[in-house]
Structures are given as structure tokens and as C-alpha cells.
mmCIF file of C-alpha atoms in Angstrom:
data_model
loop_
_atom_site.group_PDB
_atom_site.id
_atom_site.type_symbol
_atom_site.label_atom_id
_atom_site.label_comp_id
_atom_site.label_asym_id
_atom_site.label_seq_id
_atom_site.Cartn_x
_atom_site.Cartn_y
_atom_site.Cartn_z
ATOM 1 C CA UNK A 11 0.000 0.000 0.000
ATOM 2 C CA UNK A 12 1.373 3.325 -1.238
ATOM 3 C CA UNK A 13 2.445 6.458 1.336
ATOM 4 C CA UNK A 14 -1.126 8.120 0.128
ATOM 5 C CA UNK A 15 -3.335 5.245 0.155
ATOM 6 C CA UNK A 16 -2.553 5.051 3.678
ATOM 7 C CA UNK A 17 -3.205 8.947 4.330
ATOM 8 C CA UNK A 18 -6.595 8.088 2.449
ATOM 9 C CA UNK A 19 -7.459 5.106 4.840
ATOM 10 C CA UNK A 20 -6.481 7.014 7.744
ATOM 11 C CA UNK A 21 -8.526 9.892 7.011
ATOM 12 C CA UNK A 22 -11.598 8.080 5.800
ATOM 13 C CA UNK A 23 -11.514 6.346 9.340
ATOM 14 C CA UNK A 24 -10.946 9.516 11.261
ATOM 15 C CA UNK A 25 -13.639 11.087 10.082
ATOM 16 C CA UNK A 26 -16.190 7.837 10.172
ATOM 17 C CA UNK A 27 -14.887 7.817 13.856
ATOM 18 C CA UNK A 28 -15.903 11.355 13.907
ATOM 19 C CA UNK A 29 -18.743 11.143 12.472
ATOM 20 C CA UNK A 30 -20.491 7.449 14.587
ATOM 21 C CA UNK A 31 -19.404 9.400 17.847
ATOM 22 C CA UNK A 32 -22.487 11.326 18.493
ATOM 23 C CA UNK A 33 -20.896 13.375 21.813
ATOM 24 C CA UNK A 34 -18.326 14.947 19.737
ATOM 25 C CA UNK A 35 -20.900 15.880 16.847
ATOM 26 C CA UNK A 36 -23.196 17.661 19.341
ATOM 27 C CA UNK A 37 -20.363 19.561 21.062
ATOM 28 C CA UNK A 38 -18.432 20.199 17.989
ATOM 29 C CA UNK A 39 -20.941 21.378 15.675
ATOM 30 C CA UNK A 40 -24.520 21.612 17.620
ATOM 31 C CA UNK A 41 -23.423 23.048 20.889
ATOM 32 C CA UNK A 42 -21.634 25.899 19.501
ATOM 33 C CA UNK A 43 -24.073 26.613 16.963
ATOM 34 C CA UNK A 44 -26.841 26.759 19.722
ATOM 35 C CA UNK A 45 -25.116 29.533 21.487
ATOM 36 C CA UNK A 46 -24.978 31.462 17.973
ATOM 37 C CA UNK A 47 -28.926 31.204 18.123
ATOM 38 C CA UNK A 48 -29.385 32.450 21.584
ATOM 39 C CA UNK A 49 -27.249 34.700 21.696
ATOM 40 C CA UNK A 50 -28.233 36.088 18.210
ATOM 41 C CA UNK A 51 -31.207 36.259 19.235
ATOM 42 C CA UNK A 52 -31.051 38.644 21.888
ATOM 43 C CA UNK A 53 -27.795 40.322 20.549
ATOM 44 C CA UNK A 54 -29.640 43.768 21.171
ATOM 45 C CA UNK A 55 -29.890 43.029 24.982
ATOM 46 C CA UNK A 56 -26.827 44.725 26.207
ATOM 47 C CA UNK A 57 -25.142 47.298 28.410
ATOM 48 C CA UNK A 58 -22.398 49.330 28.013
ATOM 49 C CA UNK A 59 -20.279 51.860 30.711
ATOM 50 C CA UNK A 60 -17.833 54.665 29.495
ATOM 51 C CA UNK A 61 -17.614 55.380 25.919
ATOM 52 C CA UNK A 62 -14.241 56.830 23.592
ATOM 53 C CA UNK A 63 -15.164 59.653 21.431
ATOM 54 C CA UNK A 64 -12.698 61.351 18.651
ATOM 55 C CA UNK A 65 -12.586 64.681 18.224
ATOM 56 C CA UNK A 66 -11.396 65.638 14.446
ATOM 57 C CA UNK A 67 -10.022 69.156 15.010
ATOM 58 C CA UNK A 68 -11.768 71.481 17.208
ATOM 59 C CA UNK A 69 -15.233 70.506 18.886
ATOM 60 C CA UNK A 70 -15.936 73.823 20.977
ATOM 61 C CA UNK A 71 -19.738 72.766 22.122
ATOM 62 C CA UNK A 72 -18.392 69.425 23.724
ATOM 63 C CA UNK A 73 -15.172 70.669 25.201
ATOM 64 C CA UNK A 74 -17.272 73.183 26.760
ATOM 65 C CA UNK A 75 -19.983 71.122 28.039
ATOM 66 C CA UNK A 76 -16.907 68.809 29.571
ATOM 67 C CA UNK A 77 -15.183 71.781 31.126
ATOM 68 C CA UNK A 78 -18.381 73.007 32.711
ATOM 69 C CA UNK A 79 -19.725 69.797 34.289
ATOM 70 C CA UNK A 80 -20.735 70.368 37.802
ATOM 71 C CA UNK A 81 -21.628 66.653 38.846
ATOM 72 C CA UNK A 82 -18.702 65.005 36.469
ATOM 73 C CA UNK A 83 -21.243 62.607 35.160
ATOM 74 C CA UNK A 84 -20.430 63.482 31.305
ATOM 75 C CA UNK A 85 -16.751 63.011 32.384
ATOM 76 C CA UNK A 86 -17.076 59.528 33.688
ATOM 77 C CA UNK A 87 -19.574 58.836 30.303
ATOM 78 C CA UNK A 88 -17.111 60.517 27.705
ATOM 79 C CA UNK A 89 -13.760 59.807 27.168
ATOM 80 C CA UNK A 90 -12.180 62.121 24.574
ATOM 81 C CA UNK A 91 -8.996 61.915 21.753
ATOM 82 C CA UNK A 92 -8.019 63.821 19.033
ATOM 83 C CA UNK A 93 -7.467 62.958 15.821
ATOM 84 C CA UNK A 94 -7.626 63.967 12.155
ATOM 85 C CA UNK A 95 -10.877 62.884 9.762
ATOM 86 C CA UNK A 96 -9.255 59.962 8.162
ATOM 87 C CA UNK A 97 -7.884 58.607 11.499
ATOM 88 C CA UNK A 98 -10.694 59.047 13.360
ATOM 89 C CA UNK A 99 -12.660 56.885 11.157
ATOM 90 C CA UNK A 100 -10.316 54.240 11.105
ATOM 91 C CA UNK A 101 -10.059 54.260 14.565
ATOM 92 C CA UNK A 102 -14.188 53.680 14.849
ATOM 93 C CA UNK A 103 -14.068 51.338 11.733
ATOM 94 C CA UNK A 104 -11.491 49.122 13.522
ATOM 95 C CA UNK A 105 -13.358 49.053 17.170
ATOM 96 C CA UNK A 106 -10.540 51.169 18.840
ATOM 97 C CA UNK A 107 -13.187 54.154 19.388
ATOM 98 C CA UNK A 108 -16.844 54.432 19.405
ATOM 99 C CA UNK A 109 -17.519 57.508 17.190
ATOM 100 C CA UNK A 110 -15.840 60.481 16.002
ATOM 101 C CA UNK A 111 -17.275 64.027 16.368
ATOM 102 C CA UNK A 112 -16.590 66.769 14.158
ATOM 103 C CA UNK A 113 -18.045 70.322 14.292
ATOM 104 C CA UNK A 114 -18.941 72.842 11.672
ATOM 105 C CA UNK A 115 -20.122 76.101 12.565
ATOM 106 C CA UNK A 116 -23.534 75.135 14.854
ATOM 107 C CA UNK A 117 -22.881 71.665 12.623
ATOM 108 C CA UNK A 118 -22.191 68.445 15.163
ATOM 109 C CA UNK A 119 -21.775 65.281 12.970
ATOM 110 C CA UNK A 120 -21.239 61.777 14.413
ATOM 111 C CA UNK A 121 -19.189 58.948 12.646
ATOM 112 C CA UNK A 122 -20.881 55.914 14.580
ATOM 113 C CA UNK A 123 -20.093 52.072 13.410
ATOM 114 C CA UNK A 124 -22.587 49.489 13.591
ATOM 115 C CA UNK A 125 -20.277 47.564 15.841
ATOM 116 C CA UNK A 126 -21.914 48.148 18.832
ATOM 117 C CA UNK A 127 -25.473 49.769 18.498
ATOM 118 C CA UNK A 128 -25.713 50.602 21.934
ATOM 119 C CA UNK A 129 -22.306 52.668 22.600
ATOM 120 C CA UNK A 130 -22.857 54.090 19.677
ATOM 121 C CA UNK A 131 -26.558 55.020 20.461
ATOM 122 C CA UNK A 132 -24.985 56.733 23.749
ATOM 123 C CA UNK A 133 -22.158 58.293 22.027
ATOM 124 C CA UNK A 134 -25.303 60.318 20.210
ATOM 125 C CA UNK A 135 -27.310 60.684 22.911
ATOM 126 C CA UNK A 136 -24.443 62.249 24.538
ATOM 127 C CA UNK A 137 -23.964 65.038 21.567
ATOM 128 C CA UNK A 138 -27.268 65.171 21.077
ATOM 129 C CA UNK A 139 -28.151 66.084 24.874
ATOM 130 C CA UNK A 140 -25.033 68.549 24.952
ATOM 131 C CA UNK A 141 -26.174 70.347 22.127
ATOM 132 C CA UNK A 142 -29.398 70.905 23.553
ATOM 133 C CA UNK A 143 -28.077 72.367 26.775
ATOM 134 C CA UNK A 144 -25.802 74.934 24.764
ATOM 135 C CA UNK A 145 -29.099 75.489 22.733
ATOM 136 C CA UNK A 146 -31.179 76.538 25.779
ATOM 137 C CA UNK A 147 -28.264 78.322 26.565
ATOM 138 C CA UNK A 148 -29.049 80.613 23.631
ATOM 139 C CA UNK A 149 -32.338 80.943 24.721
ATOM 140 C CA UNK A 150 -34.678 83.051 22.756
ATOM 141 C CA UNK A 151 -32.536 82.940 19.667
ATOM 142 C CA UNK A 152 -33.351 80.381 16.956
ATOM 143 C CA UNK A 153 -31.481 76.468 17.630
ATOM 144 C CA UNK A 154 -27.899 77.286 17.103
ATOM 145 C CA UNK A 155 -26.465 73.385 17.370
ATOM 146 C CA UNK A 156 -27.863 70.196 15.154
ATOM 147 C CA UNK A 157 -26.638 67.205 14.990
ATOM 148 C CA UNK A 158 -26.262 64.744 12.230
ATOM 149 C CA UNK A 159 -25.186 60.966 12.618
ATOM 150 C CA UNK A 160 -23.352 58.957 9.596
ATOM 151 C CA UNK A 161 -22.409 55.776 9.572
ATOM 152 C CA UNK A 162 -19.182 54.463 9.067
ATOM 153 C CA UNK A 163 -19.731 51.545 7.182
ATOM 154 C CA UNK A 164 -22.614 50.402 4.527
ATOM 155 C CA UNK A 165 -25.688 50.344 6.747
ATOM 156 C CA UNK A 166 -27.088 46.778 5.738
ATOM 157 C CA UNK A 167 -24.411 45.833 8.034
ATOM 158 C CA UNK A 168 -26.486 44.500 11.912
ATOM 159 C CA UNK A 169 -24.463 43.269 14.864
ATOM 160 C CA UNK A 170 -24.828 39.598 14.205
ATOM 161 C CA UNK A 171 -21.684 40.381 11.702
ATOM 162 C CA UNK A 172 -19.855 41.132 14.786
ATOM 163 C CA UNK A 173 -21.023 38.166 16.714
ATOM 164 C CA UNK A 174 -20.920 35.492 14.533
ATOM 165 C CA UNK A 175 -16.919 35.051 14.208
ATOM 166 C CA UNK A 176 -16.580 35.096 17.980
ATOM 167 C CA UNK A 177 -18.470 32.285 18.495
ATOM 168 C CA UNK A 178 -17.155 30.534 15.607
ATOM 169 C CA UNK A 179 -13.527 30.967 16.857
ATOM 170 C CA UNK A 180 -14.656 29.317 20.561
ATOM 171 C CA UNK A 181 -16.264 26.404 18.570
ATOM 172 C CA UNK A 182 -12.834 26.009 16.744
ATOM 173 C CA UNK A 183 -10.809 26.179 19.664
ATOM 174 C CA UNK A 184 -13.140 23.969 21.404
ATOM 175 C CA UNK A 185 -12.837 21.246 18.931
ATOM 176 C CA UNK A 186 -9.132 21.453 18.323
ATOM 177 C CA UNK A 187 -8.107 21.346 21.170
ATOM 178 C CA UNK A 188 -10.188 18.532 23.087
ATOM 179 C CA UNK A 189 -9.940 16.195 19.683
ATOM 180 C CA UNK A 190 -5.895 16.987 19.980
ATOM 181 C CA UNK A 191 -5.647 15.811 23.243
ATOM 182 C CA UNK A 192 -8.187 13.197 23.569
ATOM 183 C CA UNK A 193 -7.074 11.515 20.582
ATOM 184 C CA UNK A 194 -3.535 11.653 22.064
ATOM 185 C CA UNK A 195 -4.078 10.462 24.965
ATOM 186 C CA UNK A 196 -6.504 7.393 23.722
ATOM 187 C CA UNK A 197 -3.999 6.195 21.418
ATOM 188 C CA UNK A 198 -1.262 5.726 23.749
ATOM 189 C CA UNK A 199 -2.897 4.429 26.804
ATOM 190 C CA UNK A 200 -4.858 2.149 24.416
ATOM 191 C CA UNK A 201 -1.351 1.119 22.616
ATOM 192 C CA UNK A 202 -2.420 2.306 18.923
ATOM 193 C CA UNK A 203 1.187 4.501 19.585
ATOM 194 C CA UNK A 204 2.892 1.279 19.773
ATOM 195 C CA UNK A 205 1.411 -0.734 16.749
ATOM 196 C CA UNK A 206 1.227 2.936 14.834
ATOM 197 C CA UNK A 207 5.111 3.025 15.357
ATOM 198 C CA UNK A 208 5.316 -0.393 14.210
ATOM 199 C CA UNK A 209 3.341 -0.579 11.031
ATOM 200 C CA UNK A 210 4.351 0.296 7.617
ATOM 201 C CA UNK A 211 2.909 3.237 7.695
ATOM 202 C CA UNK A 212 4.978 6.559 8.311
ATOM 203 C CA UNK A 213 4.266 8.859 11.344
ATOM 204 C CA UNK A 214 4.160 12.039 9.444
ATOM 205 C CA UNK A 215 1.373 10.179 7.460
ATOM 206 C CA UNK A 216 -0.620 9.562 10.845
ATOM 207 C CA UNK A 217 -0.441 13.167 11.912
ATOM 208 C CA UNK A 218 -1.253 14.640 8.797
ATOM 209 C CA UNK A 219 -4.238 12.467 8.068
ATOM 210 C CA UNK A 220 -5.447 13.797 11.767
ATOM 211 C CA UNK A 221 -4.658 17.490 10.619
ATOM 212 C CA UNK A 222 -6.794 17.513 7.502
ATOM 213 C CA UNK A 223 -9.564 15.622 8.855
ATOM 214 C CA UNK A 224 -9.576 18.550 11.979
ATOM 215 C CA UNK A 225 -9.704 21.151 8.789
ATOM 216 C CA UNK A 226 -12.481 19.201 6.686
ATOM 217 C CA UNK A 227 -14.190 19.918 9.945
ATOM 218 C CA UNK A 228 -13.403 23.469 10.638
ATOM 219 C CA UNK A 229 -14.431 24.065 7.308
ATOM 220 C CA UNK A 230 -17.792 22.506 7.481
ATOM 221 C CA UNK A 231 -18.507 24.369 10.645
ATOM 222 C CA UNK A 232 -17.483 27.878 8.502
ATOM 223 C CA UNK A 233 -19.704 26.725 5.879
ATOM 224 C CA UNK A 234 -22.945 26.327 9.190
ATOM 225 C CA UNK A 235 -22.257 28.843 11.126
ATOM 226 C CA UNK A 236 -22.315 31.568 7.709
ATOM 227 C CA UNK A 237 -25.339 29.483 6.115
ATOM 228 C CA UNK A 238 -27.363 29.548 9.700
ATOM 229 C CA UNK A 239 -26.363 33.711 10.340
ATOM 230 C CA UNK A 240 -27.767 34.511 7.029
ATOM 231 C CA UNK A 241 -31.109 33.240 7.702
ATOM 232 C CA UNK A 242 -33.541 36.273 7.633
ATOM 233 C CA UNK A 243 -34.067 36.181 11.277
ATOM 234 C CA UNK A 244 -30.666 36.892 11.517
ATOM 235 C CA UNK A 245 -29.736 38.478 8.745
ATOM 236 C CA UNK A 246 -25.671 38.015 8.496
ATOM 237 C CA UNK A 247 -23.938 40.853 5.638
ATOM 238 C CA UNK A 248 -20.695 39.233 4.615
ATOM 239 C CA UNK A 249 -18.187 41.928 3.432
ATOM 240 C CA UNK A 250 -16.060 42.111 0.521
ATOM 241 C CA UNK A 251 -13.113 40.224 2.307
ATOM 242 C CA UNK A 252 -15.021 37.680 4.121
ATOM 243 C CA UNK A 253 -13.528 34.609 2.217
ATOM 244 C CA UNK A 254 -9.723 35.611 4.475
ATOM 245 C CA UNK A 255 -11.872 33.859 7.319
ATOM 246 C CA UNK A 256 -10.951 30.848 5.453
ATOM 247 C CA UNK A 257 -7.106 31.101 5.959
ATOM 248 C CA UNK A 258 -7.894 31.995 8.768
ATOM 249 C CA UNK A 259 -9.682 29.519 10.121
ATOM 250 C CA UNK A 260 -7.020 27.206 8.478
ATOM 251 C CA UNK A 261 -4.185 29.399 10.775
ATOM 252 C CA UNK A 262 -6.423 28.592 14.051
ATOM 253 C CA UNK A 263 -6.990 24.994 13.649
ATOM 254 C CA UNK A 264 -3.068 24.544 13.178
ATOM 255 C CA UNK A 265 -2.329 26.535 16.674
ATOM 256 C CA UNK A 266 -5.384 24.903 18.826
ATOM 257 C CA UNK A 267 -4.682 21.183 17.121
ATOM 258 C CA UNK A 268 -0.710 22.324 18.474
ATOM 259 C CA UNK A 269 -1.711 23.479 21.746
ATOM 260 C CA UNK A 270 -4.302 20.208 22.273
ATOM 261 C CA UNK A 271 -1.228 17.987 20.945
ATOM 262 C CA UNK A 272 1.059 19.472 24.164
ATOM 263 C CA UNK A 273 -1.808 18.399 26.724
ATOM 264 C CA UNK A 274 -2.081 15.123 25.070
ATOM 265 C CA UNK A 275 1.427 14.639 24.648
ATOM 266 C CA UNK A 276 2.180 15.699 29.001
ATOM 267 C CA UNK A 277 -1.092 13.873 30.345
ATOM 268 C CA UNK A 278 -1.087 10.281 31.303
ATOM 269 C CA UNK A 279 -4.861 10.027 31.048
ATOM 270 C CA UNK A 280 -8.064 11.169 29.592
ATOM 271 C CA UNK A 281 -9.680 13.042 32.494
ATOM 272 C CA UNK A 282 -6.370 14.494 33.092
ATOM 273 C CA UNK A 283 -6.279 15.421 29.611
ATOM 274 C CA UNK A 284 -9.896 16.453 29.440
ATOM 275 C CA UNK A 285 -9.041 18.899 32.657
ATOM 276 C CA UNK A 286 -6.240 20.695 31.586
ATOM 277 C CA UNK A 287 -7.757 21.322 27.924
ATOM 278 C CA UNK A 288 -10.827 22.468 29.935
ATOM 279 C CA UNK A 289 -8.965 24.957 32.200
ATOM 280 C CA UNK A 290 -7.315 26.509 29.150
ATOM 281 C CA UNK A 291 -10.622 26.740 26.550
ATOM 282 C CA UNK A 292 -12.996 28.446 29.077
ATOM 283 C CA UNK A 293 -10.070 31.169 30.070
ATOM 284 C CA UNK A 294 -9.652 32.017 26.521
ATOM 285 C CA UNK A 295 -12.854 31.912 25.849
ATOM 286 C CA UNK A 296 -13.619 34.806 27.899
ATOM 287 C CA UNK A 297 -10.591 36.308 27.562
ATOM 288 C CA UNK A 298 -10.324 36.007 23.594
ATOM 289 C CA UNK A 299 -13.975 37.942 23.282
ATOM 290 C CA UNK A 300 -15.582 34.748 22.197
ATOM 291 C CA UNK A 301 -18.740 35.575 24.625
ATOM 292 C CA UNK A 302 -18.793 39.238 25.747
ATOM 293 C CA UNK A 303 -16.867 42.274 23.620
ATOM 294 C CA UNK A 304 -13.410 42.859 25.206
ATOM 295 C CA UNK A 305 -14.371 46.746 25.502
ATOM 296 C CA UNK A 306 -16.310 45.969 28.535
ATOM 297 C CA UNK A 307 -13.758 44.244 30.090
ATOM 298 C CA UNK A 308 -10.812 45.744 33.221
ATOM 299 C CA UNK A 309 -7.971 47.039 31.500
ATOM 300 C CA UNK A 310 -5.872 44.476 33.074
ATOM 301 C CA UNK A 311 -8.252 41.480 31.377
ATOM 302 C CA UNK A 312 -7.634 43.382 27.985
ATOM 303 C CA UNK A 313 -3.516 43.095 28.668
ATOM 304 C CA UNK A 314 -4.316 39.135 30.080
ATOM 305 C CA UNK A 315 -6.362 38.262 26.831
ATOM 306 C CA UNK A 316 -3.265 39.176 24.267
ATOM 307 C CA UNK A 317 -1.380 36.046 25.481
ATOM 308 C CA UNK A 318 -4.360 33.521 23.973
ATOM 309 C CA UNK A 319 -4.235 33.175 20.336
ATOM 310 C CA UNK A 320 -8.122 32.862 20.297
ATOM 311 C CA UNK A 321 -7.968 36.942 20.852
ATOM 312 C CA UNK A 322 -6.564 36.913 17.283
ATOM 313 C CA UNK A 323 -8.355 34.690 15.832
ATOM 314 C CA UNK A 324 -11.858 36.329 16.602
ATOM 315 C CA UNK A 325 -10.087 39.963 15.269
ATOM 316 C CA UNK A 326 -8.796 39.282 12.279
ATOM 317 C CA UNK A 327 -12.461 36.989 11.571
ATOM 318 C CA UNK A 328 -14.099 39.871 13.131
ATOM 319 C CA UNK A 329 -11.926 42.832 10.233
ATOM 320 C CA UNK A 330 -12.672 40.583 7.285
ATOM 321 C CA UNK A 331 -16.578 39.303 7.990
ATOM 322 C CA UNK A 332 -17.238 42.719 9.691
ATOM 323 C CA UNK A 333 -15.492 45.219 10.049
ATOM 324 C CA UNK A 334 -14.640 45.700 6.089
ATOM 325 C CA UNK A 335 -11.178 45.958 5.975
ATOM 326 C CA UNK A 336 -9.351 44.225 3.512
ATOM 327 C CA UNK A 337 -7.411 41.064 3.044
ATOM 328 C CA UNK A 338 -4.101 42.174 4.156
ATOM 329 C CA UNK A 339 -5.781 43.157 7.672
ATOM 330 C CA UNK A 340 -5.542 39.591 8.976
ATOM 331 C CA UNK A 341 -2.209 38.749 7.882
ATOM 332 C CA UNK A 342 -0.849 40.127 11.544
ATOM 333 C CA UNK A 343 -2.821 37.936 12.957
ATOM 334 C CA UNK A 344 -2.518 34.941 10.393
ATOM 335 C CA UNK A 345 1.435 35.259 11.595
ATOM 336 C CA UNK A 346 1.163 35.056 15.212
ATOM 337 C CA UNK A 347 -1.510 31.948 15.125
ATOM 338 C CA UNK A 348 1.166 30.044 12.829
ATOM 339 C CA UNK A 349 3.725 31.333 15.296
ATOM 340 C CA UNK A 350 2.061 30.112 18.259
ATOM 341 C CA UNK A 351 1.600 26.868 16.157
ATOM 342 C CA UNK A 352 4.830 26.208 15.415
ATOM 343 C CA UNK A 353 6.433 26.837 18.885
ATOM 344 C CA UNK A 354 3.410 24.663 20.488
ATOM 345 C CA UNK A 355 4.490 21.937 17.940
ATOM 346 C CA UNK A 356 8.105 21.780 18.854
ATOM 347 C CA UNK A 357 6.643 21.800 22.600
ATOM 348 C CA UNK A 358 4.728 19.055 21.716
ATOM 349 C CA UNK A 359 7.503 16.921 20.013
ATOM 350 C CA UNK A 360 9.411 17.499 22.640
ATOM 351 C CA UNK A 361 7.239 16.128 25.297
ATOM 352 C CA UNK A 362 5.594 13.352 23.019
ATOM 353 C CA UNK A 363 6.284 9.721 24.287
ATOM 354 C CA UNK A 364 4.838 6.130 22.347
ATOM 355 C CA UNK A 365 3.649 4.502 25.655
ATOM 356 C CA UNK A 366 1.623 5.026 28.654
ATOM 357 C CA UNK A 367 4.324 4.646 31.254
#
């Protein structure tokens, strides 16, 4: 039997295994997709606390209204930068501010992004209150301030864009990393190590038949996932450079089928296995913005969440299936997933052992 027929009988029976064990279908594909219903469904049920606002050159009605705030509630609402037109809108395209603010004569206009509805909606509240006051303040002369609102991107755009690739990323995570280690672990303490090692087939042939059976099934949970958001109920807009999620997707699988292959390769036995993976998934979970934006989170738990790769997996998904930035904007984060994935590999290698004892 020839190098690839054995890849082909490998695969074929990684995937029928796959596919006969019912637990892993449920928790692979089902369990994550339930939480995209649920929480799609009730997307627009949020809170938000203080929100960053751009000022593009002067903004004299809001720097007053700041300056003369008696109970410093629009101080602890507001927080303000400076920037020019074309930064400022990058800055609220990319989710590193909540609107810009530019003023033109008694002109306010705010550059909002459909990122989050509700900062945004404060963000022109907030202007819209403050030019109120300064219009009572000219009482008995015609409204001096009004205040327009534009959107930064195309406005079919709704917020299940921006929730969909987080909870794709956790169900990617989630399944490379428990099959990793599980399968690991199963195969040595069962001894298909031992009779692996001594067959005629090569090693790298084993691996790699594991590693494209892992991305047959990232893939088909892409393919869900897009096909269930862009039902009507939810109504999922793909932008222009949605199809980088694919590489993408491919980058992730690599680091969390790395990082499961280092608990399987260190743990002597399932539940050990199935313990460690677990204190590592739900951590990054959180922390990686799978289940709650990372705006509302302690600056400290922003700093934590760069050292999980699933951070960068959900931003570069969330550029290219929302955000509408183009292709190149993932490549950063393309680089440091096959990063991680390489140094997890050599981790792995390093700790990797044919028998239980």
C-alpha cells in the first residue's frame, strides 16, 4: 500500500470515527451553533459603561460642556482623543473608538459604526443632549447646534456580523483542542502509539491524516455557522473580504490542534487530559472575546487576553466578515496563530512519548 493510500485510509476512518461518535458531533458542531442562536437572538440586549469619542479638530460645544460639568457625570460617560478625519474613522471602523465628532459652525456630525449599536446610540445621545443644553443656553434665539449621525460603514451591516466570528472561533478552539488531546491520549494508553510506530505506515502520514480531517471539519462548521447567520431572522452581511476567514480559520486549527497535541502529549490520562484542555478553553474563551466584547472588560483582562491566540483569531475573523477591511488586515494575525503553532508543535515533540508509562 502506497504512502497516500494510507493517508486516504487514515482519514476516511478519522472522520467515520468522527462522524459514529455522536458526543463529539453535538459539542463540535450543535453546541456551539446553539449559542450562535441564543445569543443572536437577543444580541440587542446589552449594556455598556464609558464610551471613547474622537474629536477631528476642534469641537468647541463638547469641550465646553466637559469643562463646565458640575456633577462630572459626562466626564465619567465621555472619554475624549483627538485625531484627524481619516484617522478618526479608522479608529471607529477598527473598534478602537466608538464615534468620532466633528463640528462645523452650529454643525455636530457623528461617525458611529454598527459595531456596537448601543455605545454608539450613547455616544449620540451624549452630543445630542449637549447640544441641547448649549441650545437653551441661547435661549430666545433660533437652535444654534444640530446634529447629524453617519455611519461608518454600509448600513445593511447588523451586529450579528460582529457576533458570529466570535463564536465561531470558541467552537474552533473547542474542537481542536479537546480532539488533539483526547485523541492523544486514547492512542497511547490504548497502545495504537505502539502498533502505529510499528506498522508500515509513516508517522508524518498519521499526523497529517489527523490534521486535515480537523480542517475538513473546521471548514464545514465555517460553511454552518455563515449558512445559519444569514437566515432572515438573523440576517448576516458578509463583506467584501469575508472569504480571508478561510485562511484563517485554516491558521487557528493549526495553533489549537498544536496546543491540544502538548496536553495530550504531558497527560497520562483522559480526564487528566480532558481537565487541563478544559482549564485553558474556558479562560480564553472569555478572555479572547468569544462571549462578551473585550471593551467591557478591566484594562488588566484586555492586557491578560493578548497572550491567547483565540484573541486573534476572533479579530482578524471579526476585520474581514465585519469590520470591512481588507485582506491584508488579517495577515498580523494569520502570523502570530502560525507562530504560536509552530512553537506549540516543537513543545509538543518534545514532550511526546509512544507509551503510557
Amino acid at each position: 500500500m502506497s504512502t497516500f493510500d494510507s493517508f486516504k485510509s487514515l482519514s476516511r476512518a478519522l472522520f467515520l470515527g468522527f462522524r459514529r461518535d455522536r458526543g463529539a458531533l453535538f459539542f463540535t458542531v450543535l453546541f456551539p451553533l446553539l449559542f450562535l442562536v441564543i445569543f443572536g437572538g437577543v444580541f440587542g440586549k446589552q449594556t455598556t459603561g464609558k464610551v471613547d469619542v474622537v474629536e477631528v479638530g476642534a469641537v468647541p460645544v463638547l469641550d465646553r460642556a466637559l469643562q463646565h460639568d458640575p456633577s462630572g457625570e459626562l466626564g465619567r460617560t465621555v472619554k475624549v482623543k483627538h485625531d484627524d478625519l481619516a484617522g478618526a474613522l479608522k479608529k471607529v471602523q477598527k473598534g478602537d473608538a466608538d464615534a468620532a465628532v466633528e463640528q462645523s459652525g452650529g454643525r455636530l456630525v457623528v461617525h458611529y459604526s454598527g459595531a456596537d449599536r448601543v455605545k454608539s446610540g450613547v455616544v449620540q445621545s451624549v452630543v445630542q443632549q449637549v447640544a441641547n443644553a448649549a441650545n437653551v443656553a441661547e435661549s430666545g434665539r433660533p437652535p444654534t447646534y444640530t446634529v447629524a449621525s453617519q455611519r461608518v460603514e454600509d448600513k445593511s451591516i447588523k451586529g450579528i456580523n460582529f457576533f458570529t466570528p466570535s463564536l465561531l472561533g470558541w467552537a474552533l478552539a473547542s474542537a481542536g483542542m479537546f480532539g488533539a488531546s483526547q485523541t492523544l491520549v486514547l492512542w497511547r494508553t490504548k497502545g495504537l502509539l505502539r502498533r502505529l510506530r510499528l506498522a508500515p505506515v509513516p508517522i508524518p502520514t498519521v499526523f497529517g491524516a489527523r490534521v486535515v480531517v480537523s480542517l475538513g471539519i473546521a471548514l464545514g462548521q465555517l460553511a454552518v455557522f455563515l449558512l445559519v447567520a444569514q437566515l432572515p431572522f438573523f440576517g448576516l452581511k458578509l463583506q467584501h473580504a469575508w472569504w480571508m476567514s478561510i485562511p484563517l480559520v485554516v491558521c487557528g486549527v493549526l495553533t489549537f490542534l498544536s496546543l491540544g497535541m502538548v496536553v495530550g502529549a504531558w497527560a497520562k490520562t483522559q480526564e487528566t487530559a480532558q481537565t487541563v484542555t478544559q482549564l485553558i478553553v474556558l479562560p480564553m474563551a472569555f478572555l479572547g472575546g468569544s462571549f462578551f466584547p473585550l471593551d467591557y472588560a478591566p484594562k488588566w483582562m484586555q492586557a491578560v487576553s493578548y497572550v491567547f491566540p483565540l484573541r486573534y483569531l476572533n479579530e482578524g475573523m471579526l476585520n474581514v466578515m465585519a469590520r470591512g477591511q481588507g485582506p491584508m488586515s488579517a495577515l498580523p494575525q494569520m502570523g502570530i496563530l502560525l507562530g504560536i503553532a509552530v512553537v506549540a508543535a516543537a513543545v509538543a515533540a518534545r514532550l511526546f512519548r509512544w507509551d503510557a508509562t
